[in-house]
GROMACS .gro file of C-alpha atoms in nm:
model
  359
    1UNK     CA    1  -2.735   6.679  -6.335
    2UNK     CA    2  -2.948   6.382  -6.221
    3UNK     CA    3  -2.871   6.191  -5.904
    4UNK     CA    4  -2.773   5.881  -6.110
    5UNK     CA    5  -2.516   6.078  -6.311
    6UNK     CA    6  -2.384   6.247  -5.998
    7UNK     CA    7  -2.341   5.904  -5.834
    8UNK     CA    8  -2.158   5.764  -6.135
    9UNK     CA    9  -1.935   6.073  -6.155
   10UNK     CA   10  -1.855   6.042  -5.784
   11UNK     CA   11  -1.766   5.675  -5.828
   12UNK     CA   12  -1.551   5.754  -6.132
   13UNK     CA   13  -1.367   6.030  -5.945
   14UNK     CA   14  -1.306   5.789  -5.656
   15UNK     CA   15  -1.149   5.539  -5.893
   16UNK     CA   16  -0.938   5.803  -6.070
   17UNK     CA   17  -0.806   5.939  -5.742
   18UNK     CA   18  -0.731   5.595  -5.607
   19UNK     CA   19  -0.555   5.485  -5.927
   20UNK     CA   20  -0.346   5.800  -5.928
   21UNK     CA   21  -0.212   5.717  -5.583
   22UNK     CA   22  -0.185   5.341  -5.629
   23UNK     CA   23  -0.012   5.361  -5.966
   24UNK     CA   24   0.283   5.572  -5.862
   25UNK     CA   25   0.576   5.333  -5.931
   26UNK     CA   26   0.789   5.288  -5.625
   27UNK     CA   27   0.576   5.529  -5.429
   28UNK     CA   28   0.597   5.471  -5.057
   29UNK     CA   29   0.271   5.425  -4.875
   30UNK     CA   30   0.309   5.641  -4.569
   31UNK     CA   31   0.130   5.527  -4.258
   32UNK     CA   32  -0.121   5.771  -4.107
   33UNK     CA   33   0.024   6.025  -3.870
   34UNK     CA   34   0.048   5.903  -3.509
   35UNK     CA   35  -0.254   5.981  -3.299
   36UNK     CA   36  -0.169   6.276  -3.069
   37UNK     CA   37  -0.166   6.207  -2.697
   38UNK     CA   38  -0.499   6.290  -2.534
   39UNK     CA   39  -0.527   6.571  -2.281
   40UNK     CA   40  -0.447   6.497  -1.922
   41UNK     CA   41  -0.705   6.271  -1.766
   42UNK     CA   42  -0.807   6.105  -2.097
   43UNK     CA   43  -0.751   5.742  -2.192
   44UNK     CA   44  -0.417   5.693  -2.365
   45UNK     CA   45  -0.426   5.570  -2.723
   46UNK     CA   46  -0.337   5.200  -2.744
   47UNK     CA   47   0.024   5.155  -2.839
   48UNK     CA   48   0.103   4.929  -3.133
   49UNK     CA   49   0.200   4.599  -2.978
   50UNK     CA   50   0.203   4.227  -3.021
   51UNK     CA   51  -0.151   4.188  -2.892
   52UNK     CA   52  -0.320   4.398  -3.162
   53UNK     CA   53  -0.090   4.254  -3.427
   54UNK     CA   54  -0.184   3.905  -3.314
   55UNK     CA   55  -0.552   4.003  -3.325
   56UNK     CA   56  -0.510   4.134  -3.680
   57UNK     CA   57  -0.347   3.809  -3.787
   58UNK     CA   58  -0.621   3.606  -3.618
   59UNK     CA   59  -0.889   3.812  -3.790
   60UNK     CA   60  -0.718   3.760  -4.125
   61UNK     CA   61  -0.717   3.386  -4.057
   62UNK     CA   62  -1.085   3.378  -3.960
   63UNK     CA   63  -1.199   3.582  -4.257
   64UNK     CA   64  -0.979   3.379  -4.492
   65UNK     CA   65  -1.137   3.057  -4.367
   66UNK     CA   66  -1.478   3.217  -4.413
   67UNK     CA   67  -1.383   3.309  -4.771
   68UNK     CA   68  -1.279   2.949  -4.844
   69UNK     CA   69  -1.609   2.825  -4.700
   70UNK     CA   70  -1.796   3.087  -4.904
   71UNK     CA   71  -1.639   2.950  -5.221
   72UNK     CA   72  -1.751   2.601  -5.117
   73UNK     CA   73  -2.102   2.733  -5.045
   74UNK     CA   74  -2.122   2.910  -5.381
   75UNK     CA   75  -1.997   2.600  -5.564
   76UNK     CA   76  -2.257   2.382  -5.391
   77UNK     CA   77  -2.527   2.639  -5.466
   78UNK     CA   78  -2.431   2.643  -5.834
   79UNK     CA   79  -2.434   2.263  -5.849
   80UNK     CA   80  -2.772   2.232  -5.678
   81UNK     CA   81  -2.925   2.478  -5.924
   82UNK     CA   82  -2.777   2.287  -6.218
   83UNK     CA   83  -2.886   1.948  -6.082
   84UNK     CA   84  -3.237   2.075  -6.008
   85UNK     CA   85  -3.265   2.192  -6.369
   86UNK     CA   86  -3.136   1.855  -6.492
   87UNK     CA   87  -3.392   1.669  -6.278
   88UNK     CA   88  -3.671   1.882  -6.423
   89UNK     CA   89  -3.547   1.811  -6.777
   90UNK     CA   90  -3.527   1.437  -6.702
   91UNK     CA   91  -3.879   1.439  -6.556
   92UNK     CA   92  -4.005   1.597  -6.880
   93UNK     CA   93  -3.824   1.330  -7.084
   94UNK     CA   94  -3.974   1.055  -6.867
   95UNK     CA   95  -4.323   1.199  -6.916
   96UNK     CA   96  -4.272   1.224  -7.292
   97UNK     CA   97  -4.132   0.869  -7.301
   98UNK     CA   98  -4.430   0.731  -7.114
   99UNK     CA   99  -4.668   0.902  -7.352
  100UNK     CA  100  -4.476   0.762  -7.649
  101UNK     CA  101  -4.472   0.413  -7.498
  102UNK     CA  102  -4.848   0.432  -7.442
  103UNK     CA  103  -4.895   0.526  -7.807
  104UNK     CA  104  -4.677   0.238  -7.923
  105UNK     CA  105  -4.873  -0.003  -7.705
  106UNK     CA  106  -5.195   0.125  -7.858
  107UNK     CA  107  -5.053   0.053  -8.203
  108UNK     CA  108  -4.957  -0.300  -8.096
  109UNK     CA  109  -5.306  -0.350  -7.951
  110UNK     CA  110  -5.468  -0.232  -8.273
  111UNK     CA  111  -5.259  -0.483  -8.468
  112UNK     CA  112  -5.365  -0.761  -8.232
  113UNK     CA  113  -5.733  -0.666  -8.262
  114UNK     CA  114  -5.706  -0.662  -8.641
  115UNK     CA  115  -5.564  -1.014  -8.635
  116UNK     CA  116  -5.850  -1.126  -8.412
  117UNK     CA  117  -6.109  -0.983  -8.655
  118UNK     CA  118  -5.956  -1.189  -8.940
  119UNK     CA  119  -6.030  -1.510  -8.754
  120UNK     CA  120  -5.698  -1.545  -8.580
  121UNK     CA  121  -5.510  -1.596  -8.908
  122UNK     CA  122  -5.205  -1.385  -8.952
  123UNK     CA  123  -5.153  -1.192  -9.273
  124UNK     CA  124  -4.885  -1.444  -9.363
  125UNK     CA  125  -5.124  -1.741  -9.326
  126UNK     CA  126  -5.393  -1.564  -9.529
  127UNK     CA  127  -5.139  -1.492  -9.800
  128UNK     CA  128  -5.030  -1.858  -9.826
  129UNK     CA  129  -5.393  -1.980  -9.855
  130UNK     CA  130  -5.488  -1.742 -10.137
  131UNK     CA  131  -5.565  -1.891 -10.486
  132UNK     CA  132  -5.576  -1.556 -10.666
  133UNK     CA  133  -5.234  -1.474 -10.827
  134UNK     CA  134  -5.304  -1.100 -10.818
  135UNK     CA  135  -5.410  -1.115 -10.458
  136UNK     CA  136  -5.110  -1.338 -10.395
  137UNK     CA  137  -4.866  -1.071 -10.522
  138UNK     CA  138  -5.053  -0.785 -10.360
  139UNK     CA  139  -5.066  -0.973 -10.032
  140UNK     CA  140  -4.695  -1.053 -10.058
  141UNK     CA  141  -4.614  -0.683 -10.050
  142UNK     CA  142  -4.851  -0.618  -9.763
  143UNK     CA  143  -4.710  -0.910  -9.566
  144UNK     CA  144  -4.358  -0.777  -9.610
  145UNK     CA  145  -4.465  -0.427  -9.509
  146UNK     CA  146  -4.655  -0.565  -9.213
  147UNK     CA  147  -4.359  -0.766  -9.095
  148UNK     CA  148  -4.132  -0.463  -9.126
  149UNK     CA  149  -4.383  -0.244  -8.943
  150UNK     CA  150  -4.421  -0.498  -8.662
  151UNK     CA  151  -4.046  -0.535  -8.629
  152UNK     CA  152  -4.004  -0.157  -8.624
  153UNK     CA  153  -4.283  -0.121  -8.369
  154UNK     CA  154  -4.129  -0.378  -8.135
  155UNK     CA  155  -3.783  -0.222  -8.172
  156UNK     CA  156  -3.927   0.122  -8.098
  157UNK     CA  157  -4.106  -0.006  -7.787
  158UNK     CA  158  -3.787  -0.177  -7.666
  159UNK     CA  159  -3.581   0.139  -7.727
  160UNK     CA  160  -3.837   0.361  -7.553
  161UNK     CA  161  -3.848   0.128  -7.250
  162UNK     CA  162  -3.465   0.132  -7.232
  163UNK     CA  163  -3.464   0.513  -7.250
  164UNK     CA  164  -3.718   0.535  -6.969
  165UNK     CA  165  -3.506   0.309  -6.750
  166UNK     CA  166  -3.198   0.522  -6.824
  167UNK     CA  167  -3.383   0.848  -6.757
  168UNK     CA  168  -3.507   0.708  -6.425
  169UNK     CA  169  -3.155   0.595  -6.329
  170UNK     CA  170  -3.014   0.938  -6.425
  171UNK     CA  171  -3.280   1.117  -6.224
  172UNK     CA  172  -3.206   0.898  -5.922
  173UNK     CA  173  -2.834   0.976  -5.953
  174UNK     CA  174  -2.906   1.350  -5.981
  175UNK     CA  175  -3.121   1.333  -5.668
  176UNK     CA  176  -2.836   1.170  -5.476
  177UNK     CA  177  -2.594   1.437  -5.600
  178UNK     CA  178  -2.844   1.707  -5.514
  179UNK     CA  179  -2.877   1.576  -5.158
  180UNK     CA  180  -2.497   1.556  -5.123
  181UNK     CA  181  -2.452   1.913  -5.244
  182UNK     CA  182  -2.729   2.038  -5.017
  183UNK     CA  183  -2.541   1.883  -4.727
  184UNK     CA  184  -2.214   2.040  -4.846
  185UNK     CA  185  -2.390   2.375  -4.880
  186UNK     CA  186  -2.532   2.350  -4.528
  187UNK     CA  187  -2.191   2.252  -4.385
  188UNK     CA  188  -2.023   2.544  -4.565
  189UNK     CA  189  -2.288   2.785  -4.439
  190UNK     CA  190  -2.234   2.663  -4.084
  191UNK     CA  191  -1.858   2.713  -4.114
  192UNK     CA  192  -1.896   3.060  -4.265
  193UNK     CA  193  -2.126   3.174  -3.986
  194UNK     CA  194  -1.896   3.021  -3.723
  195UNK     CA  195  -1.586   3.198  -3.858
  196UNK     CA  196  -1.759   3.534  -3.902
  197UNK     CA  197  -1.918   3.510  -3.558
  198UNK     CA  198  -1.578   3.439  -3.401
  199UNK     CA  199  -1.425   3.736  -3.585
  200UNK     CA  200  -1.706   3.971  -3.480
  201UNK     CA  201  -1.681   3.860  -3.118
  202UNK     CA  202  -1.306   3.916  -3.125
  203UNK     CA  203  -1.352   4.268  -3.263
  204UNK     CA  204  -1.636   4.345  -3.023
  205UNK     CA  205  -1.400   4.308  -2.728
  206UNK     CA  206  -1.183   4.594  -2.855
  207UNK     CA  207  -1.227   4.950  -2.741
  208UNK     CA  208  -1.281   5.226  -2.995
  209UNK     CA  209  -0.917   5.339  -3.002
  210UNK     CA  210  -0.801   4.978  -3.030
  211UNK     CA  211  -1.029   4.931  -3.330
  212UNK     CA  212  -0.886   5.245  -3.487
  213UNK     CA  213  -0.534   5.120  -3.429
  214UNK     CA  214  -0.628   4.779  -3.569
  215UNK     CA  215  -0.765   4.944  -3.885
  216UNK     CA  216  -0.440   5.138  -3.910
  217UNK     CA  217  -0.238   4.816  -3.885
  218UNK     CA  218  -0.449   4.666  -4.166
  219UNK     CA  219  -0.383   4.970  -4.387
  220UNK     CA  220  -0.014   4.964  -4.309
  221UNK     CA  221   0.012   4.595  -4.400
  222UNK     CA  222  -0.173   4.649  -4.728
  223UNK     CA  223   0.033   4.959  -4.812
  224UNK     CA  224   0.358   4.778  -4.736
  225UNK     CA  225   0.262   4.488  -4.961
  226UNK     CA  226   0.153   4.724  -5.242
  227UNK     CA  227   0.475   4.925  -5.220
  228UNK     CA  228   0.686   4.610  -5.232
  229UNK     CA  229   0.490   4.493  -5.536
  230UNK     CA  230   0.532   4.825  -5.715
  231UNK     CA  231   0.903   4.835  -5.630
  232UNK     CA  232   0.955   4.520  -5.838
  233UNK     CA  233   0.888   4.735  -6.144
  234UNK     CA  234   0.599   4.514  -6.249
  235UNK     CA  235   0.399   4.806  -6.389
  236UNK     CA  236   0.674   4.906  -6.631
  237UNK     CA  237   0.567   4.633  -6.871
  238UNK     CA  238   0.195   4.639  -6.797
  239UNK     CA  239   0.013   4.824  -7.070
  240UNK     CA  240  -0.249   4.593  -7.217
  241UNK     CA  241  -0.535   4.767  -7.393
  242UNK     CA  242  -0.884   4.694  -7.265
  243UNK     CA  243  -1.135   4.537  -7.502
  244UNK     CA  244  -1.492   4.666  -7.530
  245UNK     CA  245  -1.607   4.382  -7.304
  246UNK     CA  246  -1.331   4.471  -7.055
  247UNK     CA  247  -1.459   4.828  -7.042
  248UNK     CA  248  -1.816   4.716  -6.979
  249UNK     CA  249  -1.707   4.485  -6.698
  250UNK     CA  250  -1.497   4.757  -6.533
  251UNK     CA  251  -1.784   5.004  -6.565
  252UNK     CA  252  -2.019   4.762  -6.388
  253UNK     CA  253  -1.768   4.698  -6.108
  254UNK     CA  254  -1.711   5.073  -6.065
  255UNK     CA  255  -2.084   5.135  -6.028
  256UNK     CA  256  -2.092   4.894  -5.731
  257UNK     CA  257  -1.843   5.092  -5.520
  258UNK     CA  258  -1.968   5.136  -5.164
  259UNK     CA  259  -2.207   4.838  -5.165
  260UNK     CA  260  -2.161   4.597  -4.873
  261UNK     CA  261  -1.989   4.260  -4.879
  262UNK     CA  262  -2.233   3.978  -4.800
  263UNK     CA  263  -2.118   3.620  -4.838
  264UNK     CA  264  -2.302   3.429  -5.110
  265UNK     CA  265  -2.436   3.753  -5.263
  266UNK     CA  266  -2.413   3.842  -5.631
  267UNK     CA  267  -2.599   4.170  -5.642
  268UNK     CA  268  -2.765   4.392  -5.704
  269UNK     CA  269  -2.744   4.539  -5.353
  270UNK     CA  270  -2.450   4.342  -5.210
  271UNK     CA  271  -2.171   4.112  -5.326
  272UNK     CA  272  -1.906   3.868  -5.222
  273UNK     CA  273  -1.576   3.875  -5.412
  274UNK     CA  274  -1.662   3.631  -5.691
  275UNK     CA  275  -2.022   3.747  -5.700
  276UNK     CA  276  -1.892   4.090  -5.801
  277UNK     CA  277  -1.655   3.965  -6.071
  278UNK     CA  278  -1.897   3.711  -6.218
  279UNK     CA  279  -2.179   3.967  -6.237
  280UNK     CA  280  -1.948   4.231  -6.384
  281UNK     CA  281  -1.858   3.996  -6.667
  282UNK     CA  282  -2.218   3.880  -6.707
  283UNK     CA  283  -2.311   4.245  -6.762
  284UNK     CA  284  -2.050   4.252  -7.038
  285UNK     CA  285  -2.219   3.959  -7.208
  286UNK     CA  286  -1.967   3.694  -7.106
  287UNK     CA  287  -2.049   3.428  -6.847
  288UNK     CA  288  -1.771   3.319  -6.611
  289UNK     CA  289  -1.768   3.061  -6.329
  290UNK     CA  290  -1.933   3.169  -6.004
  291UNK     CA  291  -1.643   3.099  -5.766
  292UNK     CA  292  -1.289   3.236  -5.750
  293UNK     CA  293  -1.146   2.884  -5.749
  294UNK     CA  294  -1.334   2.788  -6.066
  295UNK     CA  295  -1.245   3.120  -6.227
  296UNK     CA  296  -0.881   3.032  -6.162
  297UNK     CA  297  -0.926   2.676  -6.286
  298UNK     CA  298  -1.131   2.741  -6.599
  299UNK     CA  299  -1.031   3.081  -6.736
  300UNK     CA  300  -0.722   3.150  -6.943
  301UNK     CA  301  -0.413   3.239  -6.740
  302UNK     CA  302  -0.210   3.543  -6.845
  303UNK     CA  303   0.119   3.676  -6.713
  304UNK     CA  304   0.100   3.967  -6.471
  305UNK     CA  305   0.299   4.185  -6.710
  306UNK     CA  306   0.040   4.115  -6.982
  307UNK     CA  307  -0.269   4.198  -6.777
  308UNK     CA  308  -0.512   4.467  -6.881
  309UNK     CA  309  -0.818   4.633  -6.723
  310UNK     CA  310  -1.100   4.382  -6.689
  311UNK     CA  311  -0.871   4.089  -6.613
  312UNK     CA  312  -0.929   3.909  -6.283
  313UNK     CA  313  -0.652   3.878  -6.025
  314UNK     CA  314  -0.673   3.565  -5.811
  315UNK     CA  315  -0.526   3.581  -5.460
  316UNK     CA  316  -0.379   3.337  -5.206
  317UNK     CA  317  -0.249   2.987  -5.274
  318UNK     CA  318  -0.598   2.838  -5.249
  319UNK     CA  319  -0.754   3.089  -5.493
  320UNK     CA  320  -0.993   3.203  -5.221
  321UNK     CA  321  -1.021   3.568  -5.330
  322UNK     CA  322  -1.064   3.747  -5.661
  323UNK     CA  323  -1.063   4.110  -5.772
  324UNK     CA  324  -1.094   4.299  -6.100
  325UNK     CA  325  -0.790   4.485  -6.230
  326UNK     CA  326  -0.885   4.838  -6.341
  327UNK     CA  327  -0.544   4.965  -6.450
  328UNK     CA  328  -0.270   5.170  -6.291
  329UNK     CA  329  -0.189   4.904  -6.033
  330UNK     CA  330  -0.537   4.914  -5.879
  331UNK     CA  331  -0.826   4.672  -5.832
  332UNK     CA  332  -1.193   4.687  -5.741
  333UNK     CA  333  -1.305   4.411  -5.506
  334UNK     CA  334  -1.546   4.309  -5.232
  335UNK     CA  335  -1.300   4.248  -4.944
  336UNK     CA  336  -1.476   4.068  -4.659
  337UNK     CA  337  -1.767   4.090  -4.412
  338UNK     CA  338  -1.793   4.434  -4.257
  339UNK     CA  339  -1.640   4.600  -4.562
  340UNK     CA  340  -1.777   4.748  -4.884
  341UNK     CA  341  -1.682   4.720  -5.251
  342UNK     CA  342  -1.373   4.935  -5.278
  343UNK     CA  343  -1.060   5.029  -5.471
  344UNK     CA  344  -0.733   4.881  -5.345
  345UNK     CA  345  -0.379   4.816  -5.455
  346UNK     CA  346  -0.345   4.512  -5.680
  347UNK     CA  347  -0.041   4.400  -5.483
  348UNK     CA  348  -0.193   4.449  -5.139
  349UNK     CA  349  -0.257   4.073  -5.109
  350UNK     CA  350  -0.051   3.772  -5.221
  351UNK     CA  351  -0.118   3.726  -5.596
  352UNK     CA  352  -0.168   3.372  -5.721
  353UNK     CA  353  -0.214   3.474  -6.085
  354UNK     CA  354  -0.422   3.656  -6.345
  355UNK     CA  355  -0.701   3.520  -6.565
  356UNK     CA  356  -0.873   3.667  -6.870
  357UNK     CA  357  -1.247   3.602  -6.905
  358UNK     CA  358  -1.284   3.702  -7.270
  359UNK     CA  359  -0.972   3.529  -7.405
   0.00000   0.00000   0.00000
């Protein structure tokens, strides 16, 4: 078996095992066994207390604020890319308009030169002075055609000039928006780095055993939330069948297990939460918004009891986190800095709602 197949099989087994545990209705999530007391003379294991709990809550707050800022950064990034493309398109239209206007001016110049060659008499004047009835009638048609052509030429020049002015005004507006979004992007980046730096400094002050206990507290909180969610009986009515696109999106997400969380990243080597879900659905041939907040705002909402694998679960009141539901009460998501793409309980965080990308 090739290394690629072995990797995919390992990832699939990880998901199956996780789903088996997470899907057990009403199953209690037992906390890890207490750490045995060290031998005499060793450092005692930190006892669970208010200090570590307060640190956990502070870390949650810092990483949540970083997630909100990451969404703002991603939104600004998406807008700057769109506006840059629009500016390029407008520049092309302006160039084409200028070329067209130059051509129209050449036509008008040719008409003026023709009039000069005929002694300064317009076609209309020459027509009125003609004594030949045949020439009179023939000239009448040419005069009418000439007048129509001149009118059309002037109208076309006026319209082209108006279009150029509008294109220039649109380009100027896009530049202003682009500058504003670049500033928003820079401000969001600064906030992200500030929050993550504060969190890392806070964690760096902990000793090894305190970090282990902190990780245990995080697991216990997630397990408690998942158990409470399962105890509501929510999975009794959840049985939606995945579509072919759902299956492709889940497959992509599964193949990313173990890759690191990096804010602003959308693969292939690292992801943030919405980078993972948007790329998973892009791989299934269906584009979705880049940020979790826009995914919540733009995609179709479905009831939790109607969700199926491939649906996206949006978390927290501000829609600052998103994960992909994979069935059996489990999700795949990119949690936060310092973590990797992983399987977790769908109810381990406060659920805002569920959206369906391919509805």
